[in-house]
JSON list of C-alpha atoms in Angstrom, two decimals:
[
{"chain": "N", "resi": 941, "resn": "MET", "atom": "CA", "xyz": [-16.19, 41.50, 40.46]},
{"chain": "N", "resi": 942, "resn": "ARG", "atom": "CA", "xyz": [-16.51, 43.33, 37.14]},
{"chain": "N", "resi": 943, "resn": "VAL", "atom": "CA", "xyz": [-18.49, 46.12, 38.83]},
{"chain": "N", "resi": 944, "resn": "PHE", "atom": "CA", "xyz": [-15.73, 46.62, 41.41]},
{"chain": "N", "resi": 945, "resn": "LEU", "atom": "CA", "xyz": [-13.10, 46.58, 38.68]},
{"chain": "N", "resi": 946, "resn": "PHE", "atom": "CA", "xyz": [-15.05, 49.18, 36.72]},
{"chain": "N", "resi": 947, "resn": "GLN", "atom": "CA", "xyz": [-15.53, 51.40, 39.80]},
{"chain": "N", "resi": 948, "resn": "GLY", "atom": "CA", "xyz": [-11.86, 51.17, 40.64]},
{"chain": "N", "resi": 949, "resn": "VAL", "atom": "CA", "xyz": [-10.86, 52.10, 37.12]},
{"chain": "N", "resi": 950, "resn": "LEU", "atom": "CA", "xyz": [-13.17, 55.10, 37.11]},
{"chain": "N", "resi": 951, "resn": "LEU", "atom": "CA", "xyz": [-11.58, 56.40, 40.29]},
{"chain": "N", "resi": 952, "resn": "LEU", "atom": "CA", "xyz": [-8.06, 55.72, 39.02]},
{"chain": "N", "resi": 953, "resn": "SER", "atom": "CA", "xyz": [-8.79, 57.45, 35.73]},
{"chain": "N", "resi": 954, "resn": "ALA", "atom": "CA", "xyz": [-10.10, 60.50, 37.60]},
{"chain": "N", "resi": 955, "resn": "SER", "atom": "CA", "xyz": [-6.86, 60.72, 39.56]},
{"chain": "N", "resi": 956, "resn": "SER", "atom": "CA", "xyz": [-4.21, 63.17, 38.48]},
{"chain": "N", "resi": 957, "resn": "SER", "atom": "CA", "xyz": [-1.47, 60.92, 39.87]},
{"chain": "N", "resi": 958, "resn": "TYR", "atom": "CA", "xyz": [-0.63, 58.78, 36.85]},
{"chain": "N", "resi": 959, "resn": "ALA", "atom": "CA", "xyz": [2.76, 57.15, 37.04]},
{"chain": "N", "resi": 960, "resn": "ASN", "atom": "CA", "xyz": [5.70, 58.61, 35.22]},
{"chain": "N", "resi": 961, "resn": "THR", "atom": "CA", "xyz": [9.35, 57.76, 35.04]},
{"chain": "N", "resi": 962, "resn": "SER", "atom": "CA", "xyz": [10.34, 60.01, 37.96]},
{"chain": "N", "resi": 963, "resn": "GLU", "atom": "CA", "xyz": [7.96, 58.36, 40.45]},
{"chain": "N", "resi": 964, "resn": "SER", "atom": "CA", "xyz": [8.96, 55.54, 42.79]},
{"chain": "N", "resi": 965, "resn": "PHE", "atom": "CA", "xyz": [7.33, 53.60, 45.59]},
{"chain": "N", "resi": 966, "resn": "ASN", "atom": "CA", "xyz": [8.96, 55.77, 48.25]},
{"chain": "N", "resi": 967, "resn": "ARG", "atom": "CA", "xyz": [6.95, 58.75, 47.01]},
{"chain": "N", "resi": 968, "resn": "SER", "atom": "CA", "xyz": [3.65, 56.92, 47.40]},
{"chain": "N", "resi": 969, "resn": "THR", "atom": "CA", "xyz": [1.52, 55.58, 50.23]},
{"chain": "N", "resi": 970, "resn": "TRP", "atom": "CA", "xyz": [0.40, 52.01, 50.83]},
{"chain": "N", "resi": 971, "resn": "ASN", "atom": "CA", "xyz": [-3.18, 52.82, 49.80]},
{"chain": "N", "resi": 972, "resn": "SER", "atom": "CA", "xyz": [-2.52, 54.88, 46.68]},
{"chain": "N", "resi": 973, "resn": "GLY", "atom": "CA", "xyz": [0.34, 55.88, 44.52]},
{"chain": "N", "resi": 974, "resn": "ASN", "atom": "CA", "xyz": [2.25, 55.42, 41.35]},
{"chain": "N", "resi": 975, "resn": "ALA", "atom": "CA", "xyz": [5.63, 54.06, 40.38]},
{"chain": "N", "resi": 976, "resn": "LYS", "atom": "CA", "xyz": [7.85, 52.78, 37.65]},
{"chain": "N", "resi": 977, "resn": "LEU", "atom": "CA", "xyz": [8.81, 49.16, 38.30]},
{"chain": "N", "resi": 978, "resn": "MET", "atom": "CA", "xyz": [12.29, 47.76, 37.71]},
{"chain": "N", "resi": 979, "resn": "SER", "atom": "CA", "xyz": [10.88, 46.08, 34.57]},
{"chain": "N", "resi": 980, "resn": "GLY", "atom": "CA", "xyz": [9.99, 49.49, 33.12]},
{"chain": "N", "resi": 981, "resn": "ALA", "atom": "CA", "xyz": [6.25, 49.02, 33.62]},
{"chain": "N", "resi": 982, "resn": "MET", "atom": "CA", "xyz": [4.40, 52.01, 35.04]},
{"chain": "N", "resi": 983, "resn": "VAL", "atom": "CA", "xyz": [1.59, 51.56, 37.53]},
{"chain": "N", "resi": 984, "resn": "THR", "atom": "CA", "xyz": [-0.96, 53.59, 39.46]},
{"chain": "N", "resi": 985, "resn": "TRP", "atom": "CA", "xyz": [-2.79, 51.88, 42.33]},
{"chain": "N", "resi": 986, "resn": "LYS", "atom": "CA", "xyz": [-5.57, 52.49, 44.82]},
{"chain": "N", "resi": 987, "resn": "ILE", "atom": "CA", "xyz": [-6.85, 50.50, 47.80]},
{"chain": "N", "resi": 988, "resn": "PHE", "atom": "CA", "xyz": [-10.30, 51.56, 48.93]},
{"chain": "N", "resi": 989, "resn": "ASP", "atom": "CA", "xyz": [-10.49, 49.60, 52.20]},
{"chain": "N", "resi": 990, "resn": "SER", "atom": "CA", "xyz": [-7.63, 48.12, 54.25]},
{"chain": "N", "resi": 991, "resn": "ARG", "atom": "CA", "xyz": [-9.87, 45.17, 55.08]},
{"chain": "N", "resi": 992, "resn": "SER", "atom": "CA", "xyz": [-10.12, 44.38, 51.38]},
{"chain": "N", "resi": 993, "resn": "ASP", "atom": "CA", "xyz": [-7.35, 42.43, 49.74]},
{"chain": "N", "resi": 994, "resn": "ASN", "atom": "CA", "xyz": [-7.93, 44.14, 46.38]},
{"chain": "N", "resi": 995, "resn": "ILE", "atom": "CA", "xyz": [-5.47, 46.61, 44.92]},
{"chain": "N", "resi": 996, "resn": "TYR", "atom": "CA", "xyz": [-6.93, 48.35, 41.86]},
{"chain": "N", "resi": 997, "resn": "LEU", "atom": "CA", "xyz": [-4.34, 49.02, 39.18]},
{"chain": "N", "resi": 998, "resn": "ALA", "atom": "CA", "xyz": [-3.87, 50.99, 36.00]},
{"chain": "N", "resi": 999, "resn": "PHE", "atom": "CA", "xyz": [-0.65, 49.95, 34.28]},
{"chain": "N", "resi": 1000, "resn": "LEU", "atom": "CA", "xyz": [1.42, 50.28, 31.14]},
{"chain": "N", "resi": 1001, "resn": "ILE", "atom": "CA", "xyz": [3.90, 47.57, 30.20]},
{"chain": "N", "resi": 1002, "resn": "PRO", "atom": "CA", "xyz": [6.39, 48.73, 27.54]},
{"chain": "N", "resi": 1003, "resn": "SER", "atom": "CA", "xyz": [5.86, 46.53, 24.50]},
{"chain": "N", "resi": 1004, "resn": "LYS", "atom": "CA", "xyz": [5.93, 46.56, 20.70]},
{"chain": "N", "resi": 1005, "resn": "THR", "atom": "CA", "xyz": [2.24, 45.68, 20.88]},
{"chain": "N", "resi": 1006, "resn": "ASN", "atom": "CA", "xyz": [1.11, 48.70, 22.94]},
{"chain": "N", "resi": 1007, "resn": "LEU", "atom": "CA", "xyz": [-2.09, 50.17, 21.55]},
{"chain": "N", "resi": 1008, "resn": "LEU", "atom": "CA", "xyz": [-1.58, 53.80, 20.56]},
{"chain": "N", "resi": 1009, "resn": "LEU", "atom": "CA", "xyz": [-4.45, 56.24, 20.11]},
{"chain": "N", "resi": 1010, "resn": "ASP", "atom": "CA", "xyz": [-3.31, 59.56, 18.67]},
{"chain": "N", "resi": 1011, "resn": "GLY", "atom": "CA", "xyz": [0.23, 58.52, 19.61]},
{"chain": "N", "resi": 1012, "resn": "VAL", "atom": "CA", "xyz": [-0.65, 57.95, 23.27]},
{"chain": "N", "resi": 1013, "resn": "PRO", "atom": "CA", "xyz": [-0.14, 54.44, 24.71]},
{"chain": "N", "resi": 1014, "resn": "GLN", "atom": "CA", "xyz": [-3.32, 53.09, 26.30]},
{"chain": "N", "resi": 1015, "resn": "TRP", "atom": "CA", "xyz": [-3.13, 51.81, 29.88]},
{"chain": "N", "resi": 1016, "resn": "SER", "atom": "CA", "xyz": [-4.51, 48.48, 31.03]},
{"chain": "N", "resi": 1017, "resn": "ILE", "atom": "CA", "xyz": [-6.52, 47.93, 34.19]},
{"chain": "N", "resi": 1018, "resn": "GLY", "atom": "CA", "xyz": [-6.72, 45.23, 36.80]},
{"chain": "N", "resi": 1019, "resn": "VAL", "atom": "CA", "xyz": [-7.23, 44.09, 40.35]},
{"chain": "N", "resi": 1020, "resn": "ALA", "atom": "CA", "xyz": [-4.50, 42.24, 42.22]},
{"chain": "N", "resi": 1021, "resn": "ASN", "atom": "CA", "xyz": [-4.43, 40.56, 45.60]},
{"chain": "N", "resi": 1022, "resn": "CYS", "atom": "CA", "xyz": [-0.82, 40.61, 46.76]},
{"chain": "N", "resi": 1023, "resn": "LYS", "atom": "CA", "xyz": [-1.67, 38.39, 49.74]},
{"chain": "N", "resi": 1024, "resn": "ASN", "atom": "CA", "xyz": [-2.85, 35.32, 47.84]},
{"chain": "N", "resi": 1025, "resn": "GLY", "atom": "CA", "xyz": [-1.78, 36.01, 44.25]},
{"chain": "N", "resi": 1026, "resn": "HIS", "atom": "CA", "xyz": [-5.25, 36.27, 42.68]},
{"chain": "N", "resi": 1027, "resn": "ARG", "atom": "CA", "xyz": [-5.52, 38.75, 39.84]},
{"chain": "N", "resi": 1028, "resn": "LYS", "atom": "CA", "xyz": [-7.93, 39.88, 37.15]},
{"chain": "N", "resi": 1029, "resn": "PHE", "atom": "CA", "xyz": [-7.04, 42.10, 34.19]},
{"chain": "N", "resi": 1030, "resn": "ASP", "atom": "CA", "xyz": [-8.40, 43.82, 31.15]},
{"chain": "N", "resi": 1031, "resn": "PHE", "atom": "CA", "xyz": [-5.10, 43.93, 29.27]},
{"chain": "N", "resi": 1032, "resn": "ILE", "atom": "CA", "xyz": [-5.10, 46.44, 26.41]},
{"chain": "N", "resi": 1033, "resn": "PHE", "atom": "CA", "xyz": [-2.77, 45.93, 23.45]},
{"chain": "N", "resi": 1034, "resn": "ASP", "atom": "CA", "xyz": [-2.80, 46.21, 19.66]},
{"chain": "N", "resi": 1035, "resn": "THR", "atom": "CA", "xyz": [-4.24, 42.93, 18.36]},
{"chain": "N", "resi": 1036, "resn": "ASN", "atom": "CA", "xyz": [-3.22, 43.85, 14.81]},
{"chain": "N", "resi": 1037, "resn": "LYS", "atom": "CA", "xyz": [0.41, 43.25, 15.77]},
{"chain": "N", "resi": 1038, "resn": "PRO", "atom": "CA", "xyz": [1.73, 39.69, 16.16]},
{"chain": "N", "resi": 1039, "resn": "PHE", "atom": "CA", "xyz": [1.22, 38.23, 19.65]},
{"chain": "N", "resi": 1040, "resn": "THR", "atom": "CA", "xyz": [0.43, 34.99, 21.42]},
{"chain": "N", "resi": 1041, "resn": "VAL", "atom": "CA", "xyz": [-2.03, 34.54, 24.27]},
{"chain": "N", "resi": 1042, "resn": "GLU", "atom": "CA", "xyz": [0.71, 32.84, 26.28]},
{"chain": "N", "resi": 1043, "resn": "GLU", "atom": "CA", "xyz": [3.03, 35.84, 25.80]},
{"chain": "N", "resi": 1044, "resn": "LYS", "atom": "CA", "xyz": [0.40, 38.35, 26.94]},
{"chain": "N", "resi": 1045, "resn": "THR", "atom": "CA", "xyz": [-0.64, 36.17, 29.88]},
{"chain": "N", "resi": 1046, "resn": "ARG", "atom": "CA", "xyz": [3.01, 35.87, 30.97]},
{"chain": "N", "resi": 1047, "resn": "GLU", "atom": "CA", "xyz": [3.48, 39.66, 30.70]},
{"chain": "N", "resi": 1048, "resn": "ALA", "atom": "CA", "xyz": [0.46, 40.26, 32.96]},
{"chain": "N", "resi": 1049, "resn": "PHE", "atom": "CA", "xyz": [1.59, 37.66, 35.51]},
{"chain": "N", "resi": 1050, "resn": "ASP", "atom": "CA", "xyz": [5.17, 38.97, 35.50]},
{"chain": "N", "resi": 1051, "resn": "PHE", "atom": "CA", "xyz": [3.88, 42.51, 35.96]},
{"chain": "N", "resi": 1052, "resn": "THR", "atom": "CA", "xyz": [1.74, 41.48, 38.95]},
{"chain": "N", "resi": 1053, "resn": "ASN", "atom": "CA", "xyz": [4.57, 39.51, 40.53]},
{"chain": "N", "resi": 1054, "resn": "ASP", "atom": "CA", "xyz": [6.94, 42.47, 40.13]},
{"chain": "N", "resi": 1055, "resn": "PHE", "atom": "CA", "xyz": [4.35, 44.91, 41.49]},
{"chain": "N", "resi": 1056, "resn": "CYS", "atom": "CA", "xyz": [3.52, 42.76, 44.53]},
{"chain": "N", "resi": 1057, "resn": "LYS", "atom": "CA", "xyz": [7.21, 42.17, 45.30]},
{"chain": "N", "resi": 1058, "resn": "GLU", "atom": "CA", "xyz": [8.04, 45.90, 45.19]},
{"chain": "N", "resi": 1059, "resn": "TYR", "atom": "CA", "xyz": [4.80, 46.76, 47.02]},
{"chain": "N", "resi": 1060, "resn": "PHE", "atom": "CA", "xyz": [5.66, 44.31, 49.82]},
{"chain": "N", "resi": 1061, "resn": "ASN", "atom": "CA", "xyz": [9.24, 45.60, 50.04]},
{"chain": "N", "resi": 1062, "resn": "SER", "atom": "CA", "xyz": [7.95, 49.15, 50.44]},
{"chain": "N", "resi": 1063, "resn": "PHE", "atom": "CA", "xyz": [4.81, 48.63, 52.53]},
{"chain": "N", "resi": 1064, "resn": "SER", "atom": "CA", "xyz": [5.15, 45.34, 54.44]},
{"chain": "N", "resi": 1065, "resn": "ASP", "atom": "CA", "xyz": [4.33, 47.13, 57.71]},
{"chain": "N", "resi": 1066, "resn": "SER", "atom": "CA", "xyz": [1.21, 48.82, 56.29]},
{"chain": "N", "resi": 1067, "resn": "ASP", "atom": "CA", "xyz": [-2.43, 48.24, 57.18]},
{"chain": "N", "resi": 1068, "resn": "TYR", "atom": "CA", "xyz": [-2.74, 46.14, 54.01]},
{"chain": "N", "resi": 1069, "resn": "TYR", "atom": "CA", "xyz": [-0.63, 43.36, 55.53]},
{"chain": "N", "resi": 1070, "resn": "LYS", "atom": "CA", "xyz": [-1.89, 43.62, 59.13]},
{"chain": "N", "resi": 1071, "resn": "PRO", "atom": "CA", "xyz": [-4.01, 40.65, 60.22]},
{"chain": "N", "resi": 1072, "resn": "GLN", "atom": "CA", "xyz": [-7.70, 41.44, 60.38]},
{"chain": "N", "resi": 1073, "resn": "SER", "atom": "CA", "xyz": [-9.47, 41.01, 63.70]},
{"chain": "N", "resi": 1074, "resn": "ILE", "atom": "CA", "xyz": [-12.41, 38.65, 63.96]},
{"chain": "N", "resi": 1075, "resn": "LYS", "atom": "CA", "xyz": [-15.69, 40.52, 64.29]}
]
């Protein structure tokens, strides 16, 4: 799983379509895009195969604990399955600022729930949600 996560992140980082505040789901496609969620989090996603349930994500959740390098907030990465709720993240934040593991875990789960809800509302008729045929 870590290899797939790493490959997905490399492809996302090579993309010029990072999310910004003017982007929304209606300007993206079901298999790749970027948006600003209602929560203020920004996300870029990519699906490499409609038969896969994995959506690879790069995201930035506004927080007092964001890690800044040369004044630039660093994005986190993850893989989410909006069909069954499974998720895996490498959540980047400044560990020198006060935080709790529970707080950061809740932020990541809330982000995924918000993303999957908005993704479903925008792309419920996409190939991602179509039943797969038995081969």
